């Protein structure tokens, strides 16, 4: 295999993942033409890649108008990943324990490239529902977890990672970079961060890092609670969350 062939295949693989990521982000079936426009790729390339992904059941057709969407083969691949990936399995047990002790919604959160995402969630034992969409990307500066997941990076690496527009909060105000960096350094020292959610007006978010053997935060465990309950039970929620995150870290680093 020549070097040019290897490069072409690698570029095609990148484009294939662009297709999957775009469909995941849009959340609905699309025609190949729309996908090509959305990711800025030639239509001929996208049609060729879509045909290949359909053949391998990574994509599947939807309806009779040429729309395609994520295929069931991805579900089976995901299940195989979950069976192998200790963090996910162990984290689910940790979230159940957090809910049983606090009755609040518990989450495991990760970085997804240049964004933040909720990877797992257990809803709280309340009459009203506090939840997030699993796998939906959000700007890192909007999140409590973001202050912990970036702690191993230098200031310049953090600046290079985050899209400047992601510092614009939902209320239109811009979070100063200096404030964000200072919060990251303090949260890393504390092994904990919490704040009133910037995405709504009624919840408070708690986050604690799950660190690997090198001390890098590979995930966070979080509690999302009504603000009044967060104030009332702050110390208890903080203790439960930190204890759970440390226990999870010990389990996956054994």
PDB file of C-alpha atoms in Angstrom:
ATOM      1  CA  UNK A   1       0.000   0.000   0.000  1.00  0.00           C
ATOM      2  CA  UNK A   2       1.484   3.339  -1.072  1.00  0.00           C
ATOM      3  CA  UNK A   3       1.767   6.365   1.186  1.00  0.00           C
ATOM      4  CA  UNK A   4      -0.767   8.245  -0.973  1.00  0.00           C
ATOM      5  CA  UNK A   5      -3.271   5.401  -0.598  1.00  0.00           C
ATOM      6  CA  UNK A   6      -2.825   5.388   3.160  1.00  0.00           C
ATOM      7  CA  UNK A   7      -3.395   9.148   3.304  1.00  0.00           C
ATOM      8  CA  UNK A   8      -6.524   8.920   1.136  1.00  0.00           C
ATOM      9  CA  UNK A   9      -7.987   6.179   3.326  1.00  0.00           C
ATOM     10  CA  UNK A  10      -7.186   8.117   6.492  1.00  0.00           C
ATOM     11  CA  UNK A  11      -8.900  11.186   5.055  1.00  0.00           C
ATOM     12  CA  UNK A  12     -11.908   9.079   4.109  1.00  0.00           C
ATOM     13  CA  UNK A  13     -12.051   7.701   7.642  1.00  0.00           C
ATOM     14  CA  UNK A  14     -12.033  11.243   9.027  1.00  0.00           C
ATOM     15  CA  UNK A  15     -14.897  12.163   6.707  1.00  0.00           C
ATOM     16  CA  UNK A  16     -16.856   9.066   7.758  1.00  0.00           C
ATOM     17  CA  UNK A  17     -16.577  10.096  11.406  1.00  0.00           C
ATOM     18  CA  UNK A  18     -17.605  13.625  10.417  1.00  0.00           C
ATOM     19  CA  UNK A  19     -20.787  12.140   8.936  1.00  0.00           C
ATOM     20  CA  UNK A  20     -21.551  10.178  12.114  1.00  0.00           C
ATOM     21  CA  UNK A  21     -20.812  13.140  14.372  1.00  0.00           C
ATOM     22  CA  UNK A  22     -22.982  15.455  12.263  1.00  0.00           C
ATOM     23  CA  UNK A  23     -25.958  13.079  12.298  1.00  0.00           C
ATOM     24  CA  UNK A  24     -25.576  12.676  16.061  1.00  0.00           C
ATOM     25  CA  UNK A  25     -25.494  16.446  16.516  1.00  0.00           C
ATOM     26  CA  UNK A  26     -28.501  17.098  14.259  1.00  0.00           C
ATOM     27  CA  UNK A  27     -30.443  14.219  15.784  1.00  0.00           C
ATOM     28  CA  UNK A  28     -32.558  13.313  12.754  1.00  0.00           C
ATOM     29  CA  UNK A  29     -32.258  11.539   9.378  1.00  0.00           C
ATOM     30  CA  UNK A  30     -30.812  13.576   6.497  1.00  0.00           C
ATOM     31  CA  UNK A  31     -30.183  13.198   2.771  1.00  0.00           C
ATOM     32  CA  UNK A  32     -26.522  12.829   1.720  1.00  0.00           C
ATOM     33  CA  UNK A  33     -26.774  16.246   0.014  1.00  0.00           C
ATOM     34  CA  UNK A  34     -27.683  17.869   3.331  1.00  0.00           C
ATOM     35  CA  UNK A  35     -24.869  16.051   5.098  1.00  0.00           C
ATOM     36  CA  UNK A  36     -22.378  17.236   2.486  1.00  0.00           C
ATOM     37  CA  UNK A  37     -23.529  20.836   2.923  1.00  0.00           C
ATOM     38  CA  UNK A  38     -23.471  20.532   6.708  1.00  0.00           C
ATOM     39  CA  UNK A  39     -19.889  19.293   6.962  1.00  0.00           C
ATOM     40  CA  UNK A  40     -18.522  21.149   3.951  1.00  0.00           C
ATOM     41  CA  UNK A  41     -17.537  18.129   1.883  1.00  0.00           C
ATOM     42  CA  UNK A  42     -17.994  17.325  -1.842  1.00  0.00           C
ATOM     43  CA  UNK A  43     -21.276  15.598  -2.563  1.00  0.00           C
ATOM     44  CA  UNK A  44     -19.598  12.830  -4.551  1.00  0.00           C
ATOM     45  CA  UNK A  45     -17.359  11.975  -1.584  1.00  0.00           C
ATOM     46  CA  UNK A  46     -20.277  11.885   0.846  1.00  0.00           C
ATOM     47  CA  UNK A  47     -22.407   9.703  -1.444  1.00  0.00           C
ATOM     48  CA  UNK A  48     -19.534   7.226  -1.733  1.00  0.00           C
ATOM     49  CA  UNK A  49     -18.950   7.143   2.025  1.00  0.00           C
ATOM     50  CA  UNK A  50     -22.669   6.895   2.837  1.00  0.00           C
ATOM     51  CA  UNK A  51     -22.963   3.896   0.496  1.00  0.00           C
ATOM     52  CA  UNK A  52     -20.057   2.201   2.256  1.00  0.00           C
ATOM     53  CA  UNK A  53     -21.487   2.925   5.727  1.00  0.00           C
ATOM     54  CA  UNK A  54     -24.889   1.619   4.655  1.00  0.00           C
ATOM     55  CA  UNK A  55     -23.295  -1.593   3.410  1.00  0.00           C
ATOM     56  CA  UNK A  56     -21.677  -2.084   6.822  1.00  0.00           C
ATOM     57  CA  UNK A  57     -24.921  -1.163   8.664  1.00  0.00           C
ATOM     58  CA  UNK A  58     -23.205   1.773  10.372  1.00  0.00           C
ATOM     59  CA  UNK A  59     -25.911   3.873   8.705  1.00  0.00           C
ATOM     60  CA  UNK A  60     -29.384   2.797   7.687  1.00  0.00           C
ATOM     61  CA  UNK A  61     -31.994   4.232   5.345  1.00  0.00           C
ATOM     62  CA  UNK A  62     -35.062   5.938   6.809  1.00  0.00           C
ATOM     63  CA  UNK A  63     -38.219   6.339   4.743  1.00  0.00           C
ATOM     64  CA  UNK A  64     -38.373   6.437   0.954  1.00  0.00           C
ATOM     65  CA  UNK A  65     -36.777   9.807   0.212  1.00  0.00           C
ATOM     66  CA  UNK A  66     -33.113   8.897   0.552  1.00  0.00           C
ATOM     67  CA  UNK A  67     -32.684   9.907   4.180  1.00  0.00           C
ATOM     68  CA  UNK A  68     -30.102   8.077   6.286  1.00  0.00           C
ATOM     69  CA  UNK A  69     -29.405   7.909  10.003  1.00  0.00           C
ATOM     70  CA  UNK A  70     -27.197   6.133  12.526  1.00  0.00           C
ATOM     71  CA  UNK A  71     -27.538   2.372  12.126  1.00  0.00           C
ATOM     72  CA  UNK A  72     -28.197  -0.386  14.597  1.00  0.00           C
ATOM     73  CA  UNK A  73     -24.686  -1.728  14.181  1.00  0.00           C
ATOM     74  CA  UNK A  74     -23.541   1.250  16.260  1.00  0.00           C
ATOM     75  CA  UNK A  75     -25.793   0.042  19.081  1.00  0.00           C
ATOM     76  CA  UNK A  76     -24.142  -3.372  19.074  1.00  0.00           C
ATOM     77  CA  UNK A  77     -20.688  -1.800  18.985  1.00  0.00           C
ATOM     78  CA  UNK A  78     -21.702   0.402  21.897  1.00  0.00           C
ATOM     79  CA  UNK A  79     -22.900  -2.590  23.883  1.00  0.00           C
ATOM     80  CA  UNK A  80     -19.594  -4.363  23.281  1.00  0.00           C
ATOM     81  CA  UNK A  81     -17.793  -1.250  24.492  1.00  0.00           C
ATOM     82  CA  UNK A  82     -19.892  -1.096  27.658  1.00  0.00           C
ATOM     83  CA  UNK A  83     -19.173  -4.733  28.460  1.00  0.00           C
ATOM     84  CA  UNK A  84     -15.447  -4.055  28.214  1.00  0.00           C
ATOM     85  CA  UNK A  85     -15.209  -0.531  29.640  1.00  0.00           C
ATOM     86  CA  UNK A  86     -14.908  -0.798  33.407  1.00  0.00           C
ATOM     87  CA  UNK A  87     -15.385   2.936  33.998  1.00  0.00           C
ATOM     88  CA  UNK A  88     -18.904   2.926  32.570  1.00  0.00           C
ATOM     89  CA  UNK A  89     -19.981  -0.173  34.461  1.00  0.00           C
ATOM     90  CA  UNK A  90     -18.480   0.962  37.753  1.00  0.00           C
ATOM     91  CA  UNK A  91     -19.742   4.531  37.306  1.00  0.00           C
ATOM     92  CA  UNK A  92     -23.309   3.328  36.942  1.00  0.00           C
ATOM     93  CA  UNK A  93     -23.056   1.659  40.361  1.00  0.00           C
ATOM     94  CA  UNK A  94     -21.615   4.891  41.790  1.00  0.00           C
ATOM     95  CA  UNK A  95     -24.490   6.955  40.385  1.00  0.00           C
ATOM     96  CA  UNK A  96     -27.050   4.596  41.867  1.00  0.00           C
ATOM     97  CA  UNK A  97     -25.382   4.941  45.263  1.00  0.00           C
ATOM     98  CA  UNK A  98     -25.347   8.752  45.028  1.00  0.00           C
ATOM     99  CA  UNK A  99     -29.078   8.803  44.214  1.00  0.00           C
ATOM    100  CA  UNK A 100     -29.847   6.441  47.085  1.00  0.00           C
ATOM    101  CA  UNK A 101     -28.017   8.702  49.548  1.00  0.00           C
ATOM    102  CA  UNK A 102     -29.090  12.129  48.274  1.00  0.00           C
ATOM    103  CA  UNK A 103     -32.289  11.462  46.230  1.00  0.00           C
ATOM    104  CA  UNK A 104     -30.870  13.902  43.653  1.00  0.00           C
ATOM    105  CA  UNK A 105     -30.042  13.398  39.972  1.00  0.00           C
ATOM    106  CA  UNK A 106     -26.514  12.035  39.497  1.00  0.00           C
ATOM    107  CA  UNK A 107     -24.393  12.084  36.345  1.00  0.00           C
ATOM    108  CA  UNK A 108     -21.043  10.980  34.975  1.00  0.00           C
ATOM    109  CA  UNK A 109     -19.573  13.591  32.630  1.00  0.00           C
ATOM    110  CA  UNK A 110     -16.694  13.544  30.159  1.00  0.00           C
ATOM    111  CA  UNK A 111     -14.899  15.673  27.635  1.00  0.00           C
ATOM    112  CA  UNK A 112     -15.926  14.954  24.053  1.00  0.00           C
ATOM    113  CA  UNK A 113     -13.273  16.623  21.945  1.00  0.00           C
ATOM    114  CA  UNK A 114     -13.652  20.350  22.544  1.00  0.00           C
ATOM    115  CA  UNK A 115     -17.000  19.987  24.310  1.00  0.00           C
ATOM    116  CA  UNK A 116     -18.526  18.543  27.474  1.00  0.00           C
ATOM    117  CA  UNK A 117     -21.088  15.763  27.534  1.00  0.00           C
ATOM    118  CA  UNK A 118     -23.180  13.812  30.023  1.00  0.00           C
ATOM    119  CA  UNK A 119     -22.233  10.163  29.448  1.00  0.00           C
ATOM    120  CA  UNK A 120     -24.406   8.481  32.111  1.00  0.00           C
ATOM    121  CA  UNK A 121     -27.260   9.628  34.316  1.00  0.00           C
ATOM    122  CA  UNK A 122     -29.519   8.383  37.074  1.00  0.00           C
ATOM    123  CA  UNK A 123     -32.570  10.549  37.753  1.00  0.00           C
ATOM    124  CA  UNK A 124     -33.279  11.614  41.308  1.00  0.00           C
ATOM    125  CA  UNK A 125     -36.095  10.288  43.459  1.00  0.00           C
ATOM    126  CA  UNK A 126     -38.295  13.374  43.157  1.00  0.00           C
ATOM    127  CA  UNK A 127     -41.814  14.130  41.961  1.00  0.00           C
ATOM    128  CA  UNK A 128     -40.421  16.495  39.331  1.00  0.00           C
ATOM    129  CA  UNK A 129     -37.765  15.576  36.812  1.00  0.00           C
ATOM    130  CA  UNK A 130     -34.227  17.001  36.679  1.00  0.00           C
ATOM    131  CA  UNK A 131     -32.287  15.459  33.804  1.00  0.00           C
ATOM    132  CA  UNK A 132     -30.062  16.107  30.797  1.00  0.00           C
ATOM    133  CA  UNK A 133     -29.897  14.620  27.336  1.00  0.00           C
ATOM    134  CA  UNK A 134     -27.270  11.871  27.325  1.00  0.00           C
ATOM    135  CA  UNK A 135     -24.538  12.516  24.753  1.00  0.00           C
ATOM    136  CA  UNK A 136     -25.542  16.099  23.983  1.00  0.00           C
ATOM    137  CA  UNK A 137     -22.491  18.355  23.694  1.00  0.00           C
ATOM    138  CA  UNK A 138     -22.259  21.591  25.677  1.00  0.00           C
ATOM    139  CA  UNK A 139     -19.625  24.335  25.967  1.00  0.00           C
ATOM    140  CA  UNK A 140     -17.064  23.412  28.625  1.00  0.00           C
ATOM    141  CA  UNK A 141     -17.155  26.826  30.399  1.00  0.00           C
ATOM    142  CA  UNK A 142     -20.884  26.413  31.046  1.00  0.00           C
ATOM    143  CA  UNK A 143     -20.278  23.431  33.331  1.00  0.00           C
ATOM    144  CA  UNK A 144     -19.006  22.715  36.832  1.00  0.00           C
ATOM    145  CA  UNK A 145     -17.217  19.651  35.472  1.00  0.00           C
ATOM    146  CA  UNK A 146     -15.296  21.792  33.014  1.00  0.00           C
ATOM    147  CA  UNK A 147     -13.338  23.304  35.911  1.00  0.00           C
ATOM    148  CA  UNK A 148     -12.089  19.820  36.829  1.00  0.00           C
ATOM    149  CA  UNK A 149     -11.654  18.050  33.493  1.00  0.00           C
ATOM    150  CA  UNK A 150      -9.102  20.614  32.272  1.00  0.00           C
ATOM    151  CA  UNK A 151      -6.951  20.759  35.393  1.00  0.00           C
ATOM    152  CA  UNK A 152      -4.045  18.809  33.866  1.00  0.00           C
ATOM    153  CA  UNK A 153      -3.690  21.240  30.929  1.00  0.00           C
ATOM    154  CA  UNK A 154      -1.596  24.392  30.784  1.00  0.00           C
ATOM    155  CA  UNK A 155      -3.275  27.787  30.379  1.00  0.00           C
ATOM    156  CA  UNK A 156      -2.268  27.883  26.718  1.00  0.00           C
ATOM    157  CA  UNK A 157      -3.586  24.373  26.065  1.00  0.00           C
ATOM    158  CA  UNK A 158      -6.921  25.389  27.585  1.00  0.00           C
ATOM    159  CA  UNK A 159      -7.052  28.520  25.434  1.00  0.00           C
ATOM    160  CA  UNK A 160      -6.279  26.471  22.320  1.00  0.00           C
ATOM    161  CA  UNK A 161      -8.904  23.846  23.180  1.00  0.00           C
ATOM    162  CA  UNK A 162     -11.969  26.006  23.799  1.00  0.00           C
ATOM    163  CA  UNK A 163     -13.810  27.868  21.065  1.00  0.00           C
ATOM    164  CA  UNK A 164     -13.820  31.577  22.028  1.00  0.00           C
ATOM    165  CA  UNK A 165     -17.597  31.735  21.484  1.00  0.00           C
ATOM    166  CA  UNK A 166     -18.056  29.073  24.196  1.00  0.00           C
ATOM    167  CA  UNK A 167     -17.176  31.689  26.814  1.00  0.00           C
ATOM    168  CA  UNK A 168     -20.446  33.466  25.973  1.00  0.00           C
ATOM    169  CA  UNK A 169     -22.919  32.224  28.594  1.00  0.00           C
ATOM    170  CA  UNK A 170     -26.627  31.570  27.944  1.00  0.00           C
ATOM    171  CA  UNK A 171     -27.542  35.004  29.344  1.00  0.00           C
ATOM    172  CA  UNK A 172     -25.285  36.676  26.772  1.00  0.00           C
ATOM    173  CA  UNK A 173     -22.528  37.647  29.191  1.00  0.00           C
ATOM    174  CA  UNK A 174     -18.952  36.591  28.480  1.00  0.00           C
ATOM    175  CA  UNK A 175     -17.096  34.616  31.144  1.00  0.00           C
ATOM    176  CA  UNK A 176     -13.671  36.262  31.553  1.00  0.00           C
ATOM    177  CA  UNK A 177     -10.843  33.897  30.621  1.00  0.00           C
ATOM    178  CA  UNK A 178      -8.890  34.898  33.731  1.00  0.00           C
ATOM    179  CA  UNK A 179     -11.850  33.947  35.953  1.00  0.00           C
ATOM    180  CA  UNK A 180     -12.245  30.583  34.232  1.00  0.00           C
ATOM    181  CA  UNK A 181      -8.534  29.733  34.533  1.00  0.00           C
ATOM    182  CA  UNK A 182      -8.471  30.718  38.205  1.00  0.00           C
ATOM    183  CA  UNK A 183     -11.525  28.532  38.885  1.00  0.00           C
ATOM    184  CA  UNK A 184      -9.837  25.581  37.159  1.00  0.00           C
ATOM    185  CA  UNK A 185      -6.697  25.898  39.288  1.00  0.00           C
ATOM    186  CA  UNK A 186      -8.652  26.232  42.540  1.00  0.00           C
ATOM    187  CA  UNK A 187     -11.034  23.389  41.681  1.00  0.00           C
ATOM    188  CA  UNK A 188      -8.067  21.141  40.876  1.00  0.00           C
ATOM    189  CA  UNK A 189      -6.582  21.867  44.287  1.00  0.00           C
ATOM    190  CA  UNK A 190      -9.916  21.366  46.066  1.00  0.00           C
ATOM    191  CA  UNK A 191     -10.908  18.246  44.127  1.00  0.00           C
ATOM    192  CA  UNK A 192     -14.391  19.730  43.874  1.00  0.00           C
ATOM    193  CA  UNK A 193     -16.386  22.521  42.238  1.00  0.00           C
ATOM    194  CA  UNK A 194     -19.994  23.675  42.445  1.00  0.00           C
ATOM    195  CA  UNK A 195     -22.038  26.600  41.212  1.00  0.00           C
ATOM    196  CA  UNK A 196     -25.549  27.675  40.283  1.00  0.00           C
ATOM    197  CA  UNK A 197     -26.224  26.335  36.813  1.00  0.00           C
ATOM    198  CA  UNK A 198     -25.810  28.879  34.018  1.00  0.00           C
ATOM    199  CA  UNK A 199     -28.206  26.870  31.825  1.00  0.00           C
ATOM    200  CA  UNK A 200     -31.265  27.410  34.046  1.00  0.00           C
ATOM    201  CA  UNK A 201     -32.405  29.422  37.046  1.00  0.00           C
ATOM    202  CA  UNK A 202     -33.335  26.653  39.491  1.00  0.00           C
ATOM    203  CA  UNK A 203     -30.525  24.074  39.793  1.00  0.00           C
ATOM    204  CA  UNK A 204     -27.131  23.921  41.477  1.00  0.00           C
ATOM    205  CA  UNK A 205     -24.400  21.666  40.071  1.00  0.00           C
ATOM    206  CA  UNK A 206     -21.825  19.779  42.138  1.00  0.00           C
ATOM    207  CA  UNK A 207     -18.835  18.021  40.507  1.00  0.00           C
ATOM    208  CA  UNK A 208     -15.945  15.879  41.760  1.00  0.00           C
ATOM    209  CA  UNK A 209     -13.136  14.396  39.641  1.00  0.00           C
ATOM    210  CA  UNK A 210     -12.498  10.732  38.928  1.00  0.00           C
ATOM    211  CA  UNK A 211      -8.727  10.598  38.532  1.00  0.00           C
ATOM    212  CA  UNK A 212      -6.586   7.964  36.843  1.00  0.00           C
ATOM    213  CA  UNK A 213      -3.365   6.540  38.241  1.00  0.00           C
ATOM    214  CA  UNK A 214      -1.452   9.609  36.994  1.00  0.00           C
ATOM    215  CA  UNK A 215      -3.825  11.987  38.787  1.00  0.00           C
ATOM    216  CA  UNK A 216      -5.549  13.202  35.614  1.00  0.00           C
ATOM    217  CA  UNK A 217      -9.307  13.725  35.796  1.00  0.00           C
ATOM    218  CA  UNK A 218     -10.746  11.340  33.203  1.00  0.00           C
ATOM    219  CA  UNK A 219     -14.370  11.958  34.213  1.00  0.00           C
ATOM    220  CA  UNK A 220     -16.480  13.662  36.830  1.00  0.00           C
ATOM    221  CA  UNK A 221     -19.356  12.562  39.000  1.00  0.00           C
ATOM    222  CA  UNK A 222     -22.013  15.231  39.419  1.00  0.00           C
ATOM    223  CA  UNK A 223     -25.126  16.018  41.419  1.00  0.00           C
ATOM    224  CA  UNK A 224     -27.778  18.335  39.970  1.00  0.00           C
ATOM    225  CA  UNK A 225     -30.148  19.586  42.672  1.00  0.00           C
ATOM    226  CA  UNK A 226     -32.731  22.341  43.186  1.00  0.00           C
ATOM    227  CA  UNK A 227     -30.920  25.404  44.524  1.00  0.00           C
ATOM    228  CA  UNK A 228     -32.783  25.495  47.833  1.00  0.00           C
ATOM    229  CA  UNK A 229     -31.996  21.839  48.539  1.00  0.00           C
ATOM    230  CA  UNK A 230     -28.390  22.349  47.467  1.00  0.00           C
ATOM    231  CA  UNK A 231     -27.965  25.107  50.047  1.00  0.00           C
ATOM    232  CA  UNK A 232     -29.680  23.081  52.769  1.00  0.00           C
ATOM    233  CA  UNK A 233     -27.706  19.877  52.121  1.00  0.00           C
ATOM    234  CA  UNK A 234     -24.505  21.360  50.687  1.00  0.00           C
ATOM    235  CA  UNK A 235     -22.018  19.664  53.029  1.00  0.00           C
ATOM    236  CA  UNK A 236     -23.709  16.280  52.793  1.00  0.00           C
ATOM    237  CA  UNK A 237     -23.918  16.382  48.997  1.00  0.00           C
ATOM    238  CA  UNK A 238     -20.283  17.482  48.744  1.00  0.00           C
ATOM    239  CA  UNK A 239     -19.139  14.646  51.025  1.00  0.00           C
ATOM    240  CA  UNK A 240     -21.172  11.971  49.240  1.00  0.00           C
ATOM    241  CA  UNK A 241     -19.954  13.105  45.827  1.00  0.00           C
ATOM    242  CA  UNK A 242     -16.259  13.275  46.727  1.00  0.00           C
ATOM    243  CA  UNK A 243     -16.392   9.920  48.510  1.00  0.00           C
ATOM    244  CA  UNK A 244     -18.123   8.331  45.508  1.00  0.00           C
ATOM    245  CA  UNK A 245     -15.650   9.786  43.005  1.00  0.00           C
ATOM    246  CA  UNK A 246     -12.656   8.662  45.073  1.00  0.00           C
ATOM    247  CA  UNK A 247     -14.125   5.180  45.492  1.00  0.00           C
ATOM    248  CA  UNK A 248     -14.753   4.931  41.748  1.00  0.00           C
ATOM    249  CA  UNK A 249     -11.179   6.032  41.029  1.00  0.00           C
ATOM    250  CA  UNK A 250      -9.821   3.338  43.319  1.00  0.00           C
ATOM    251  CA  UNK A 251     -11.987   0.699  41.624  1.00  0.00           C
ATOM    252  CA  UNK A 252     -10.872   1.495  38.085  1.00  0.00           C
ATOM    253  CA  UNK A 253      -7.205   1.973  39.025  1.00  0.00           C
ATOM    254  CA  UNK A 254      -6.861  -1.356  40.865  1.00  0.00           C
TER     255      UNK A 254
END
